[in-house]
PDB file of C-alpha atoms in Angstrom:
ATOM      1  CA  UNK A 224      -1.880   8.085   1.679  1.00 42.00           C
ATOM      2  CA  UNK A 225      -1.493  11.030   3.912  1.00 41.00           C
ATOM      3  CA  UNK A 226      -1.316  13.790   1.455  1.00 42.00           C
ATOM      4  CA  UNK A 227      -0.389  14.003  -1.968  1.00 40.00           C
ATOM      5  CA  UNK A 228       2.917  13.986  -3.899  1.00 39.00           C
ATOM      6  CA  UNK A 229       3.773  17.615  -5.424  1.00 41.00           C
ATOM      7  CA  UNK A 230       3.843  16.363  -8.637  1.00 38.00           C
ATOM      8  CA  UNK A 231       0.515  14.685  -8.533  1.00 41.00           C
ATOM      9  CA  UNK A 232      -2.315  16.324 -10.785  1.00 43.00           C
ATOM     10  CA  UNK A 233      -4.725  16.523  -7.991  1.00 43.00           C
ATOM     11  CA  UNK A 234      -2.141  18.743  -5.710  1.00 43.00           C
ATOM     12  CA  UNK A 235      -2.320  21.642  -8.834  1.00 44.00           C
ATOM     13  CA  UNK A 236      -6.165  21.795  -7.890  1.00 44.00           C
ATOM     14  CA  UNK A 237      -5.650  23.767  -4.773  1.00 42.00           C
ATOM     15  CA  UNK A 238      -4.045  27.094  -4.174  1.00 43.00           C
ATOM     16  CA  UNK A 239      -3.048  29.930  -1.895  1.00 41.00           C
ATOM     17  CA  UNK A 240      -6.393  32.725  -1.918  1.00 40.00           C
ATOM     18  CA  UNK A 241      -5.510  36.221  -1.363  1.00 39.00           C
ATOM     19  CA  UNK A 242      -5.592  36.610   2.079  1.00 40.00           C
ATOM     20  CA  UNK A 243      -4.070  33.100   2.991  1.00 43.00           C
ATOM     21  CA  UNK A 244      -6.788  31.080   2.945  1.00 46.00           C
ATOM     22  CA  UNK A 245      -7.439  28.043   0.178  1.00 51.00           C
ATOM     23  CA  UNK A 246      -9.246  28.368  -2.693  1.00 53.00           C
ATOM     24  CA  UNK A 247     -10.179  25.301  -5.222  1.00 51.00           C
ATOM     25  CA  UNK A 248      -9.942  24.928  -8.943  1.00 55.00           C
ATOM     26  CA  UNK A 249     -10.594  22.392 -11.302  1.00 52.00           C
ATOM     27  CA  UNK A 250      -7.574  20.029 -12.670  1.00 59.00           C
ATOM     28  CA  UNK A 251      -7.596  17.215 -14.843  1.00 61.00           C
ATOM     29  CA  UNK A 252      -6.819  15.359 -11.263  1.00 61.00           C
ATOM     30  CA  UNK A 253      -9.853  15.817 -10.537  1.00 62.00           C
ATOM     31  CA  UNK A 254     -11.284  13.519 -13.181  1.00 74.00           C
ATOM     32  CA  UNK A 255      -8.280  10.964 -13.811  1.00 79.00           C
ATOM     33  CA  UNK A 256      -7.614  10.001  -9.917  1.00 74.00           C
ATOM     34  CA  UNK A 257     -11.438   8.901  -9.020  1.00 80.00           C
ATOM     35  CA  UNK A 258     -11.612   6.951 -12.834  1.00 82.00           C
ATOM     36  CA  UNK A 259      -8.048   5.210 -12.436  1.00 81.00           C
ATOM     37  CA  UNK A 260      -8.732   4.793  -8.389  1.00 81.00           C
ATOM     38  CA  UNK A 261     -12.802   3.079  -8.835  1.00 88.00           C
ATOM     39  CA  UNK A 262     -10.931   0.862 -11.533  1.00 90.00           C
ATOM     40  CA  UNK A 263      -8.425  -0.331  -9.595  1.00 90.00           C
ATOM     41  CA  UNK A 264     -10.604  -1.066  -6.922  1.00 91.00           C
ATOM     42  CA  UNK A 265     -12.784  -2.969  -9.024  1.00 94.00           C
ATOM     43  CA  UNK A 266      -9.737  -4.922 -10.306  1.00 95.00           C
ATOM     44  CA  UNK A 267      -8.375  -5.916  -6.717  1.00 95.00           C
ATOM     45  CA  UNK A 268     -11.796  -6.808  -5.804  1.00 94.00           C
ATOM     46  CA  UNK A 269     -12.086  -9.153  -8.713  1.00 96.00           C
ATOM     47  CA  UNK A 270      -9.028 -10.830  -8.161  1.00 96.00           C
ATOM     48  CA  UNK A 271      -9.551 -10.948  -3.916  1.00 96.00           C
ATOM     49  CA  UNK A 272     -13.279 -12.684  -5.063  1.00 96.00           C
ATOM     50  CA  UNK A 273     -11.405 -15.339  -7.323  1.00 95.00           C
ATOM     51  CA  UNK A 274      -8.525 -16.077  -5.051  1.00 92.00           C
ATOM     52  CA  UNK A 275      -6.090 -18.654  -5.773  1.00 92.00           C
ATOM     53  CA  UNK A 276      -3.851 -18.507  -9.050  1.00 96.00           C
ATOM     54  CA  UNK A 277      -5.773 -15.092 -10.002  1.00 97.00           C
ATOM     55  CA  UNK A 278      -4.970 -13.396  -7.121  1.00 97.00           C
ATOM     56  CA  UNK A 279      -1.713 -15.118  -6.986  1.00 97.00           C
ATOM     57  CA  UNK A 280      -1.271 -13.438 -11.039  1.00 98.00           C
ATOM     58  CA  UNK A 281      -2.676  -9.788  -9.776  1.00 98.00           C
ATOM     59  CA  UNK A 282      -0.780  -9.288  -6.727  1.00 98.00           C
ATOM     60  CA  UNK A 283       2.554 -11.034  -8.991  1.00 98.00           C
ATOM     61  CA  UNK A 284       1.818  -8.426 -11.411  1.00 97.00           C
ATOM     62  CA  UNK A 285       1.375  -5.687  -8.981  1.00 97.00           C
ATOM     63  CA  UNK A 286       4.950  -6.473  -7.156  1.00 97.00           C
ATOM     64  CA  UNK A 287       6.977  -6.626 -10.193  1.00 97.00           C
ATOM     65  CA  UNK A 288       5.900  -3.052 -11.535  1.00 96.00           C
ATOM     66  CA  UNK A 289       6.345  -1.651  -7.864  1.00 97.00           C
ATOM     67  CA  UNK A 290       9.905  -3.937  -7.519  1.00 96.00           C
ATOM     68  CA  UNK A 291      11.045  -1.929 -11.085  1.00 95.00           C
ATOM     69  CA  UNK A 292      10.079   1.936  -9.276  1.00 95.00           C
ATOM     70  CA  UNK A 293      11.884   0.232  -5.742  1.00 96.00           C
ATOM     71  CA  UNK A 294      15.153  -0.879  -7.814  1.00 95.00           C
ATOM     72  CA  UNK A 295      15.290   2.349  -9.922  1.00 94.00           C
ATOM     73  CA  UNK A 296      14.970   4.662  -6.776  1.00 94.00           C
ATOM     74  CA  UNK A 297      17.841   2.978  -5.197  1.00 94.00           C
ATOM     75  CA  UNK A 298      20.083   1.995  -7.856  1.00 90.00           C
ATOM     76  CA  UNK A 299      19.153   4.904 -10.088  1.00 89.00           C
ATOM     77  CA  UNK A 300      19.135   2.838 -13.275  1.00 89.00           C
ATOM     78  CA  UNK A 301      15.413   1.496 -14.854  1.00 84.00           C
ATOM     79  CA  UNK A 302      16.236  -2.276 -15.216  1.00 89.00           C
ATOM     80  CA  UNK A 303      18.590  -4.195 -12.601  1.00 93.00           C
ATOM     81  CA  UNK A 304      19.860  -7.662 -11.732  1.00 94.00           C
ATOM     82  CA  UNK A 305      18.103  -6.996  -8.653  1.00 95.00           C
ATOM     83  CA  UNK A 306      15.174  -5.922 -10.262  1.00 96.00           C
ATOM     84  CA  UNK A 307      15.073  -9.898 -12.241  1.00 97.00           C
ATOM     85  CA  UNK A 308      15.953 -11.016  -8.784  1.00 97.00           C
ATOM     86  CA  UNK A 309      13.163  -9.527  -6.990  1.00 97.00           C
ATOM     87  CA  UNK A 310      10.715  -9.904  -9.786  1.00 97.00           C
ATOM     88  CA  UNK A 311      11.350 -13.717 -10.235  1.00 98.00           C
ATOM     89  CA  UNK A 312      11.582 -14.112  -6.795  1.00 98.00           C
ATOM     90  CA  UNK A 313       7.894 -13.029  -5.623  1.00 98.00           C
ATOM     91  CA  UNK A 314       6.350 -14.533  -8.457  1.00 98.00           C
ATOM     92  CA  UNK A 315       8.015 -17.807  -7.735  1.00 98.00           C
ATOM     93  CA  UNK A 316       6.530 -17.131  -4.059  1.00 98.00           C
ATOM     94  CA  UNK A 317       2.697 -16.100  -4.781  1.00 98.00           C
ATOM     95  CA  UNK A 318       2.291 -18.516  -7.229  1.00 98.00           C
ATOM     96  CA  UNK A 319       3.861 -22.085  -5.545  1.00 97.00           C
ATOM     97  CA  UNK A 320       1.817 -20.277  -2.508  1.00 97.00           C
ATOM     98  CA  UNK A 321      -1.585 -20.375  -4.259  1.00 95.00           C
ATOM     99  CA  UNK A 322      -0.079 -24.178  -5.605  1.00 95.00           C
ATOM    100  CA  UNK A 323       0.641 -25.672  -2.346  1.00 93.00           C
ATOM    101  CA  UNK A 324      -1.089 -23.142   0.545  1.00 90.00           C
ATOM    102  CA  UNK A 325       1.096 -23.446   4.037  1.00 84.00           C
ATOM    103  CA  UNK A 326       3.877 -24.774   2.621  1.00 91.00           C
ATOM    104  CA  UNK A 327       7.482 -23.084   3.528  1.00 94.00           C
ATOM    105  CA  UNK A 328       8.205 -23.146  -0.088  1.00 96.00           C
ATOM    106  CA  UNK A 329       7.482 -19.287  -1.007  1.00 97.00           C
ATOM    107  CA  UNK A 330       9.505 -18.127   2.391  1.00 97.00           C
ATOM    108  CA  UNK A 331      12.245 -19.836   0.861  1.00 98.00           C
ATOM    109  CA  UNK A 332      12.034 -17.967  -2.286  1.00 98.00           C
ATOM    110  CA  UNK A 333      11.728 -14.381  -0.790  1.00 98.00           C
ATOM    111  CA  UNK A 334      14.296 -15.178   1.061  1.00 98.00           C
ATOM    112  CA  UNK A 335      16.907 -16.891  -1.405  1.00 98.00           C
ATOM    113  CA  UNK A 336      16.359 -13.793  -3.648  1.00 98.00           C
ATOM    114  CA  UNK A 337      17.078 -11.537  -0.779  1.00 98.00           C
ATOM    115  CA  UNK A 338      19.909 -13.333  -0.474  1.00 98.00           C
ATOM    116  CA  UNK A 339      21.065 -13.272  -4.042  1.00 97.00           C
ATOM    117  CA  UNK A 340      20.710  -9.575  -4.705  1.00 96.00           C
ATOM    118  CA  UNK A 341      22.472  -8.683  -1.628  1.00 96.00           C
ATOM    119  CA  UNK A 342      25.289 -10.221  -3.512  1.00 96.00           C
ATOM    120  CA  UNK A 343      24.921  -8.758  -6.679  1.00 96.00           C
ATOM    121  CA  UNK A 344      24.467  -5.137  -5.309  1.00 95.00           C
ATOM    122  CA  UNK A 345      27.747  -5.826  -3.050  1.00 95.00           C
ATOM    123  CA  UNK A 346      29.378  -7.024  -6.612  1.00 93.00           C
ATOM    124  CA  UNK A 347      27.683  -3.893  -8.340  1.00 89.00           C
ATOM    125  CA  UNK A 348      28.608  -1.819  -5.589  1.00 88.00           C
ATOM    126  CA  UNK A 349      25.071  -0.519  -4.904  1.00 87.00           C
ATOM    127  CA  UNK A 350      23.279  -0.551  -1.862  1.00 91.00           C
ATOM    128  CA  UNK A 351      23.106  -3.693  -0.495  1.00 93.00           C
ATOM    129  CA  UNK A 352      21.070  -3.676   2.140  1.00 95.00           C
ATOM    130  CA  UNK A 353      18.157  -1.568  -0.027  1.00 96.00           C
ATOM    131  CA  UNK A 354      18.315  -4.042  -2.768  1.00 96.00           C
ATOM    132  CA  UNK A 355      17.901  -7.210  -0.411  1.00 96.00           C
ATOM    133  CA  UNK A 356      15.533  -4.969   1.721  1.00 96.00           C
ATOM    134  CA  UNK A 357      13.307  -4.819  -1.516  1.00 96.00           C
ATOM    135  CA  UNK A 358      12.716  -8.298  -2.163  1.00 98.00           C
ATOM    136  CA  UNK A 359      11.552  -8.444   1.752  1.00 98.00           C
ATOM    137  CA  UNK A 360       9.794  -4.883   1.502  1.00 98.00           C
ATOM    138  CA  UNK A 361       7.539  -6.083  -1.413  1.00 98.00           C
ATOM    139  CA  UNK A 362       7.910 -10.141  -0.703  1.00 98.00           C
ATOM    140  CA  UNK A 363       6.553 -10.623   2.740  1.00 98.00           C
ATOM    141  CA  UNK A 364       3.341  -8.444   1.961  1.00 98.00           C
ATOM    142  CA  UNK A 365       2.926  -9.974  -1.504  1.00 98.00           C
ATOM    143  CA  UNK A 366       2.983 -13.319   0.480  1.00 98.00           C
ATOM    144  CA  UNK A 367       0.854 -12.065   3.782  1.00 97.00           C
ATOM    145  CA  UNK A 368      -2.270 -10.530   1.307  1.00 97.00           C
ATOM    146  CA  UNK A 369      -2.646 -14.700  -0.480  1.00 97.00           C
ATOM    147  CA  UNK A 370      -1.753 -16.029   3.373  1.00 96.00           C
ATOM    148  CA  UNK A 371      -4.871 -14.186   4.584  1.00 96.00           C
ATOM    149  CA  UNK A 372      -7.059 -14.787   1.943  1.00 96.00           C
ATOM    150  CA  UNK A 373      -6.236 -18.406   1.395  1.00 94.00           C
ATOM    151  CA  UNK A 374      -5.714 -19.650   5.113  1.00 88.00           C
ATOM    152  CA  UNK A 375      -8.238 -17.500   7.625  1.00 83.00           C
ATOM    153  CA  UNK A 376     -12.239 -18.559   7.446  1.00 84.00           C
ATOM    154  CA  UNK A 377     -13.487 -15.167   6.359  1.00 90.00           C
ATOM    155  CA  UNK A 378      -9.933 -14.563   3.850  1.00 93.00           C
ATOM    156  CA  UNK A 379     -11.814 -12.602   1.351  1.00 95.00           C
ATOM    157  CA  UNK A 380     -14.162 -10.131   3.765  1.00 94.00           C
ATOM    158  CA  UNK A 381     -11.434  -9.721   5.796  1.00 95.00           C
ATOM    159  CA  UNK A 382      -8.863  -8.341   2.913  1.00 97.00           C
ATOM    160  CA  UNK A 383     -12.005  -6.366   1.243  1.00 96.00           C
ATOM    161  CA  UNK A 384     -12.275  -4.950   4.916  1.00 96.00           C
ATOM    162  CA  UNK A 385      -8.525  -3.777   5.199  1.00 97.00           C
ATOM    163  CA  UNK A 386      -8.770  -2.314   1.623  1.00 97.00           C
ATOM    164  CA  UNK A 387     -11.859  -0.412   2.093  1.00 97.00           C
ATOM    165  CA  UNK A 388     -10.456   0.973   5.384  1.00 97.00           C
ATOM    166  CA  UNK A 389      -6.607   2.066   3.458  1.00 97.00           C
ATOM    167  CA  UNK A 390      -8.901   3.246   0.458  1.00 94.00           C
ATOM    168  CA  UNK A 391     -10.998   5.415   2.997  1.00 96.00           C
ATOM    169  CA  UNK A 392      -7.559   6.715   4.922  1.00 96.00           C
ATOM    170  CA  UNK A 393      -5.859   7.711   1.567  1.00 92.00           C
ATOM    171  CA  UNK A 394      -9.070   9.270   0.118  1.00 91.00           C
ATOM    172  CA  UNK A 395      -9.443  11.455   3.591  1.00 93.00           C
ATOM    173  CA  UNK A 396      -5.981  11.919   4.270  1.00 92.00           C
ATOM    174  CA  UNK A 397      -5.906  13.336   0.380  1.00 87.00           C
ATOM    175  CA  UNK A 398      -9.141  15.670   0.744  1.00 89.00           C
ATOM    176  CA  UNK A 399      -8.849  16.984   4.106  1.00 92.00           C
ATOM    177  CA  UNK A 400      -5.410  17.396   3.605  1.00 88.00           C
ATOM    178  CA  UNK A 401      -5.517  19.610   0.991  1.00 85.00           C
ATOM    179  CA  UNK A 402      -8.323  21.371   2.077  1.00 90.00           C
ATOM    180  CA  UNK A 403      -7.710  22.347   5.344  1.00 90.00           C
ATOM    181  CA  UNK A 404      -3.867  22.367   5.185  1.00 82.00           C
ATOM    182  CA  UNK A 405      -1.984  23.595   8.331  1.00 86.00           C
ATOM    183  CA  UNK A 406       0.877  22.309  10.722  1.00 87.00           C
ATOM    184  CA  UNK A 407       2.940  19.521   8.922  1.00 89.00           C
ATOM    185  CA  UNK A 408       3.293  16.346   9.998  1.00 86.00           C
ATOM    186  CA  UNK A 409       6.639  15.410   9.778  1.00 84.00           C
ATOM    187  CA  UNK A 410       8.517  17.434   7.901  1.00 84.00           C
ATOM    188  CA  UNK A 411      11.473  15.824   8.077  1.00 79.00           C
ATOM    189  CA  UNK A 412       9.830  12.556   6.523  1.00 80.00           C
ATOM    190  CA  UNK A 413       7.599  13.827   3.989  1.00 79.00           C
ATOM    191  CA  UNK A 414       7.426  17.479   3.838  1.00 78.00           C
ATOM    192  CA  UNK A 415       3.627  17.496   2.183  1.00 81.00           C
ATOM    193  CA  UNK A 416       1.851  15.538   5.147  1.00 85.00           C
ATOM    194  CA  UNK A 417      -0.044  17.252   7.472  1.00 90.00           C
ATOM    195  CA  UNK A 418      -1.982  16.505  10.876  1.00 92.00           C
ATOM    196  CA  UNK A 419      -5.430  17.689   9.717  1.00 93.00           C
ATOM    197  CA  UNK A 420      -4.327  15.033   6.701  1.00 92.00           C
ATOM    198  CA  UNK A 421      -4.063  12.284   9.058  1.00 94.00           C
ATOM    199  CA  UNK A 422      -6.735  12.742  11.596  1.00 95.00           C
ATOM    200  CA  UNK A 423      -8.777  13.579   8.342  1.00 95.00           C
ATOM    201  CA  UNK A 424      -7.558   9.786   7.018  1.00 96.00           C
ATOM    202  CA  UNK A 425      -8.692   8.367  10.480  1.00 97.00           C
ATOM    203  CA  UNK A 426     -12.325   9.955  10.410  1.00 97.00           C
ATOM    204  CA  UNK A 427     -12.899   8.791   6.898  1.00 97.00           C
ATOM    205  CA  UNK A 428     -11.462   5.044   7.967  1.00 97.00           C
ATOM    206  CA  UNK A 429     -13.305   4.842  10.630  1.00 97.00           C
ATOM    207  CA  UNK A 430     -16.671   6.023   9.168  1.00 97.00           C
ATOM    208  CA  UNK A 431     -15.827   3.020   6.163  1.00 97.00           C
ATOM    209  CA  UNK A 432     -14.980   0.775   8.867  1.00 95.00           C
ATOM    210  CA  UNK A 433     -18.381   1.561  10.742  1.00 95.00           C
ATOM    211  CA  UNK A 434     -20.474   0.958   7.128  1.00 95.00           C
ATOM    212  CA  UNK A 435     -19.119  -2.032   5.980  1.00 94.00           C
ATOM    213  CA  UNK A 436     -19.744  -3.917   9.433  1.00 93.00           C
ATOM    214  CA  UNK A 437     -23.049  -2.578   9.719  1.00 92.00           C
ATOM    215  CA  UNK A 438     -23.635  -4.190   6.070  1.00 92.00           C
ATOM    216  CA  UNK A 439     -22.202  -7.518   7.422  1.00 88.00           C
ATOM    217  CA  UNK A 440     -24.686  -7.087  10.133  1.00 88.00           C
ATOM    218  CA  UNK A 441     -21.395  -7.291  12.544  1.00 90.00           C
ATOM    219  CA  UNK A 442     -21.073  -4.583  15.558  1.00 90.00           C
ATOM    220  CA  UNK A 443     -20.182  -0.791  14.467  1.00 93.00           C
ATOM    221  CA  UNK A 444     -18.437  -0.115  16.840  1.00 93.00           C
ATOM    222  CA  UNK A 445     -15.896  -2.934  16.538  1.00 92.00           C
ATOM    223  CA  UNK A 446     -15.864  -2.280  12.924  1.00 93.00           C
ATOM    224  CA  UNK A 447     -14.824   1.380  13.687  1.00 95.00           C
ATOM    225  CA  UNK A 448     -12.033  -0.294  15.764  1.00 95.00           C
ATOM    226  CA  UNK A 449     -10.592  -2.474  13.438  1.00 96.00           C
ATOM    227  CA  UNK A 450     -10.857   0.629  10.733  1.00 97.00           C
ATOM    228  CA  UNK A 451      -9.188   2.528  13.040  1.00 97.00           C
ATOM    229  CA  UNK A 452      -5.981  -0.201  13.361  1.00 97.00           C
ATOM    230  CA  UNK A 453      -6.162  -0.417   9.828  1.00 98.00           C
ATOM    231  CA  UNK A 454      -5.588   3.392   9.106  1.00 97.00           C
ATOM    232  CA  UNK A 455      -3.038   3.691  11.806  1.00 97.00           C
ATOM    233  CA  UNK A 456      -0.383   1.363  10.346  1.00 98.00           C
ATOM    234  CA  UNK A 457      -1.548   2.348   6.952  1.00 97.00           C
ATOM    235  CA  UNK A 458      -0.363   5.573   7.327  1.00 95.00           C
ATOM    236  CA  UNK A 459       2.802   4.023   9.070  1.00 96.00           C
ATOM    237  CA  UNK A 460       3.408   2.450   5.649  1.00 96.00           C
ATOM    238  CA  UNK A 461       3.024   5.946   4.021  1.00 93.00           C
ATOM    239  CA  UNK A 462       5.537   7.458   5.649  1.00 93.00           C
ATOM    240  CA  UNK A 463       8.247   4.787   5.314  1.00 94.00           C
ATOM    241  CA  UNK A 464       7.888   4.808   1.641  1.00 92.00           C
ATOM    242  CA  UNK A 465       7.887   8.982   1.742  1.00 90.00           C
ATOM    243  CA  UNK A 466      10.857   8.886   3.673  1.00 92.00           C
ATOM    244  CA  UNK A 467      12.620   6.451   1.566  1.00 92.00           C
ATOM    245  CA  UNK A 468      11.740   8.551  -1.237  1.00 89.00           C
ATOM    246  CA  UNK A 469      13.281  11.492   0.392  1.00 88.00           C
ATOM    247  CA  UNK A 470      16.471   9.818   1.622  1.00 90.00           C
ATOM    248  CA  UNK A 471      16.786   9.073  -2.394  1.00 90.00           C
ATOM    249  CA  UNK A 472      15.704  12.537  -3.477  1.00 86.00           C
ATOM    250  CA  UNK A 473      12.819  11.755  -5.594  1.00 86.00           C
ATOM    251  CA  UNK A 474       9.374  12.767  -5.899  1.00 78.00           C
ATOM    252  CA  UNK A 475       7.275   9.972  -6.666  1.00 76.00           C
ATOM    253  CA  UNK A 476       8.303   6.492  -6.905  1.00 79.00           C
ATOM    254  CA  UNK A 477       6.896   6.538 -10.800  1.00 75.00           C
ATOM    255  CA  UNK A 478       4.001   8.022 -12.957  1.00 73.00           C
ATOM    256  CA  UNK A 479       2.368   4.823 -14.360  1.00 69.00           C
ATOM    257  CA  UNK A 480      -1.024   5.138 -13.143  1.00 70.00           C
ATOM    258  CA  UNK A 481      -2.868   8.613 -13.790  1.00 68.00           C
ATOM    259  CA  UNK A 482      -3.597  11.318 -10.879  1.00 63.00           C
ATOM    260  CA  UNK A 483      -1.982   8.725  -8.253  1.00 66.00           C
ATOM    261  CA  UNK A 484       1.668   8.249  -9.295  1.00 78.00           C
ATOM    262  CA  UNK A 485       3.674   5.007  -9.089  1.00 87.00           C
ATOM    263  CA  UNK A 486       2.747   1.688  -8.173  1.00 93.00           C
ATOM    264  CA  UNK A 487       4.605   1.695  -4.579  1.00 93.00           C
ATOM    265  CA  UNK A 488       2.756   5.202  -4.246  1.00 90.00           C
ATOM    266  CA  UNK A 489      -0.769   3.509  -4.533  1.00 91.00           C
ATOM    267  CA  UNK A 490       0.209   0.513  -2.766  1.00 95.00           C
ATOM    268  CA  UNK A 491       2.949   1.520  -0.017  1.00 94.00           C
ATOM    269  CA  UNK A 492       0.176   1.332   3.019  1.00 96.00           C
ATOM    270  CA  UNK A 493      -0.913  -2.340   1.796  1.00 97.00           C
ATOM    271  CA  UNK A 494       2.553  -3.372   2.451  1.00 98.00           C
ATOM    272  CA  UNK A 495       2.810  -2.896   6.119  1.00 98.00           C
ATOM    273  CA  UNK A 496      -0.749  -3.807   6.949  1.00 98.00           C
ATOM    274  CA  UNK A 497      -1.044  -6.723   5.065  1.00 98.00           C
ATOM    275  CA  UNK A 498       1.739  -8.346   7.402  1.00 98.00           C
ATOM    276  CA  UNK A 499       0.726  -6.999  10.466  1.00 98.00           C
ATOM    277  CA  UNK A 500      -3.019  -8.183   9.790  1.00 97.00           C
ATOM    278  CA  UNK A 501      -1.425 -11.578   8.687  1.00 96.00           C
ATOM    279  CA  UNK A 502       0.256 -11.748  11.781  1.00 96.00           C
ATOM    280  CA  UNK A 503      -2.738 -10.937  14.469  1.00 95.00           C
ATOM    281  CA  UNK A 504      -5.057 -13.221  11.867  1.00 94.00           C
ATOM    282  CA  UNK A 505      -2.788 -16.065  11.445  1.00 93.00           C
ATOM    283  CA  UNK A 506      -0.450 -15.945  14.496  1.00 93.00           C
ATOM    284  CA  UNK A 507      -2.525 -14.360  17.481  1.00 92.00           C
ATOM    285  CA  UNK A 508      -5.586 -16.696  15.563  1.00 88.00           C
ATOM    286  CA  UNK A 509      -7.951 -13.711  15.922  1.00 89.00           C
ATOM    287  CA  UNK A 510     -10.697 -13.177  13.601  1.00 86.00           C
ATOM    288  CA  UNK A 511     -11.626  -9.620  13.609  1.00 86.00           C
ATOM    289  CA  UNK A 512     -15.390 -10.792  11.450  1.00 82.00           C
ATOM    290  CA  UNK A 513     -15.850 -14.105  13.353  1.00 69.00           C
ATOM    291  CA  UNK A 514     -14.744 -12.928  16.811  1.00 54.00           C
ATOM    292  CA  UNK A 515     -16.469  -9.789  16.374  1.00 49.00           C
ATOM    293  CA  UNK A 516     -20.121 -11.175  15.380  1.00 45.00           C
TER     294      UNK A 516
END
């Protein structure tokens, strides 16, 4: 991400100095956010190495505790019909995806339960278009991540690349951020976000980017590049879910996982890159590892 949430442990760790200037002090962030972040890393690895019905049961797993934070923040309430809806509905997807790879199948389910929690937030009187909006929101990503890993020649390295670079934009985005503070970014979106934040998520992407090509003994430079997309709609993805947030009057989207907040907080970048790289992979039929060697 961008920046922090205020309520996240790693925020308390910085303060105003005397004259105006920032000063750091230990938290408990500073501890819990690396520990929970390396082990979730190593977890998403796993399942990206395994493929198929694993990563079809991690990334299932993943969307239904982000679809229960989505449904809460817009309904207010902790467990919905639109929460079942969604959660049912992208499992259905991931897993007749892994089952039968290409087939139209999964589409069909993100888009029937779209269609059925539409209705029941227009019977509920809710808000229709953010219920049905979730299934897509979370669906279409959930589906693009096992679409890229299944269906392109270098799935896996390819994934591992886009995570590295959204792991390297959060993790700069987060330091320099906080360090360096200064002009906001858009307040009116997410009121925490600043530009040395963001230029400080690009730098760090685009270093990542730059490593892990040189370690597939691929070009730098294009590596850089592709980092560089990467972080850019990344922190695209950050802001939409900040501003949703904000337009529901909430914080973070949830607390589940230590010094990093809710699910949709750790994962909110994934879900616009993920179709956007599925989309120049799959449908443009560029290869940024093969066409790059």
């Amino acid at each position: 991400m961008i920046d922090t949430p205020d309520t996240a442990p790693l925020g308390q760790a910085f303060s105003a100095g005397r004259e105006g200037g920032r000063r750091l002090r230990f938290s408990l962030g500073w501890i819990t956010r690396p520990v929970f972040g390396l082990a979730l890393a190593v977890i998403a690895a796993s399942a990206l190495w395994m493929g198929s019905f694993v990563l079809a049961a991690f990334v299932a797993l993943t969307i239904v505790l982000a679809a229960r934070e989505w449904h809460r923040m817009v309904s207010g309430q902790l467990l919905t019909g639109e929460f079942f809806v969604t959660a049912i509905a992208v499992a259905a997807a991931v897993f007749s995806f892994a089952a039968w790879p290409g087939s139209v199948a999964p589409w069909l389910f993100v888009l029937a339960g779209a269609a059925v929690s539409l209705v029941l937030a227009v019977r509920h009187r809710r808000s229709p278009l953010w219920e049905a909006g979730g299934v897509l929101y979370l669906g279409v990503p959930a589906l693009a991540l096992v679409a890229l890993r299944a269906m392109s020649v270098h799935g896996f390295l390819i994934v591992l690349a886009m995570f590295v670079a959204i792991w390297a934009t959060d993790t700069g985005a987060l330091v320099v951020g906080k360090l360096v503070g200064g002009p906001k970014l858009w307040p009116a979106l997410s009121p925490n976000k600043t530009w040395a934040g963001a230029i400080g998520g690009m730098v760090f992407a685009i270093f990542a980017g730059g490593v892990v090509f040189s370690f597939l003994a691929l070009n730098v430079v294009h590596g850089a590049l592709f980092a560089a997309f990467v972080g850019a709609i990344a922190q695209v993805g950050d802001l939409f879910e900040s501003w949703a947030k904000r337009r529901f009057r909430i914080k973070d989207s949830g607390g589940l996982i230590p010094g990093h907040g809710g699910v949709l907080d750790r994962i909110d970048s994934t879900l616009l890159v993920a179709p956007v790289l599925a989309v120049v992979v799959l449908v443009v039929q560029f290869d940024p590892l093969g066409a790059l060697i």
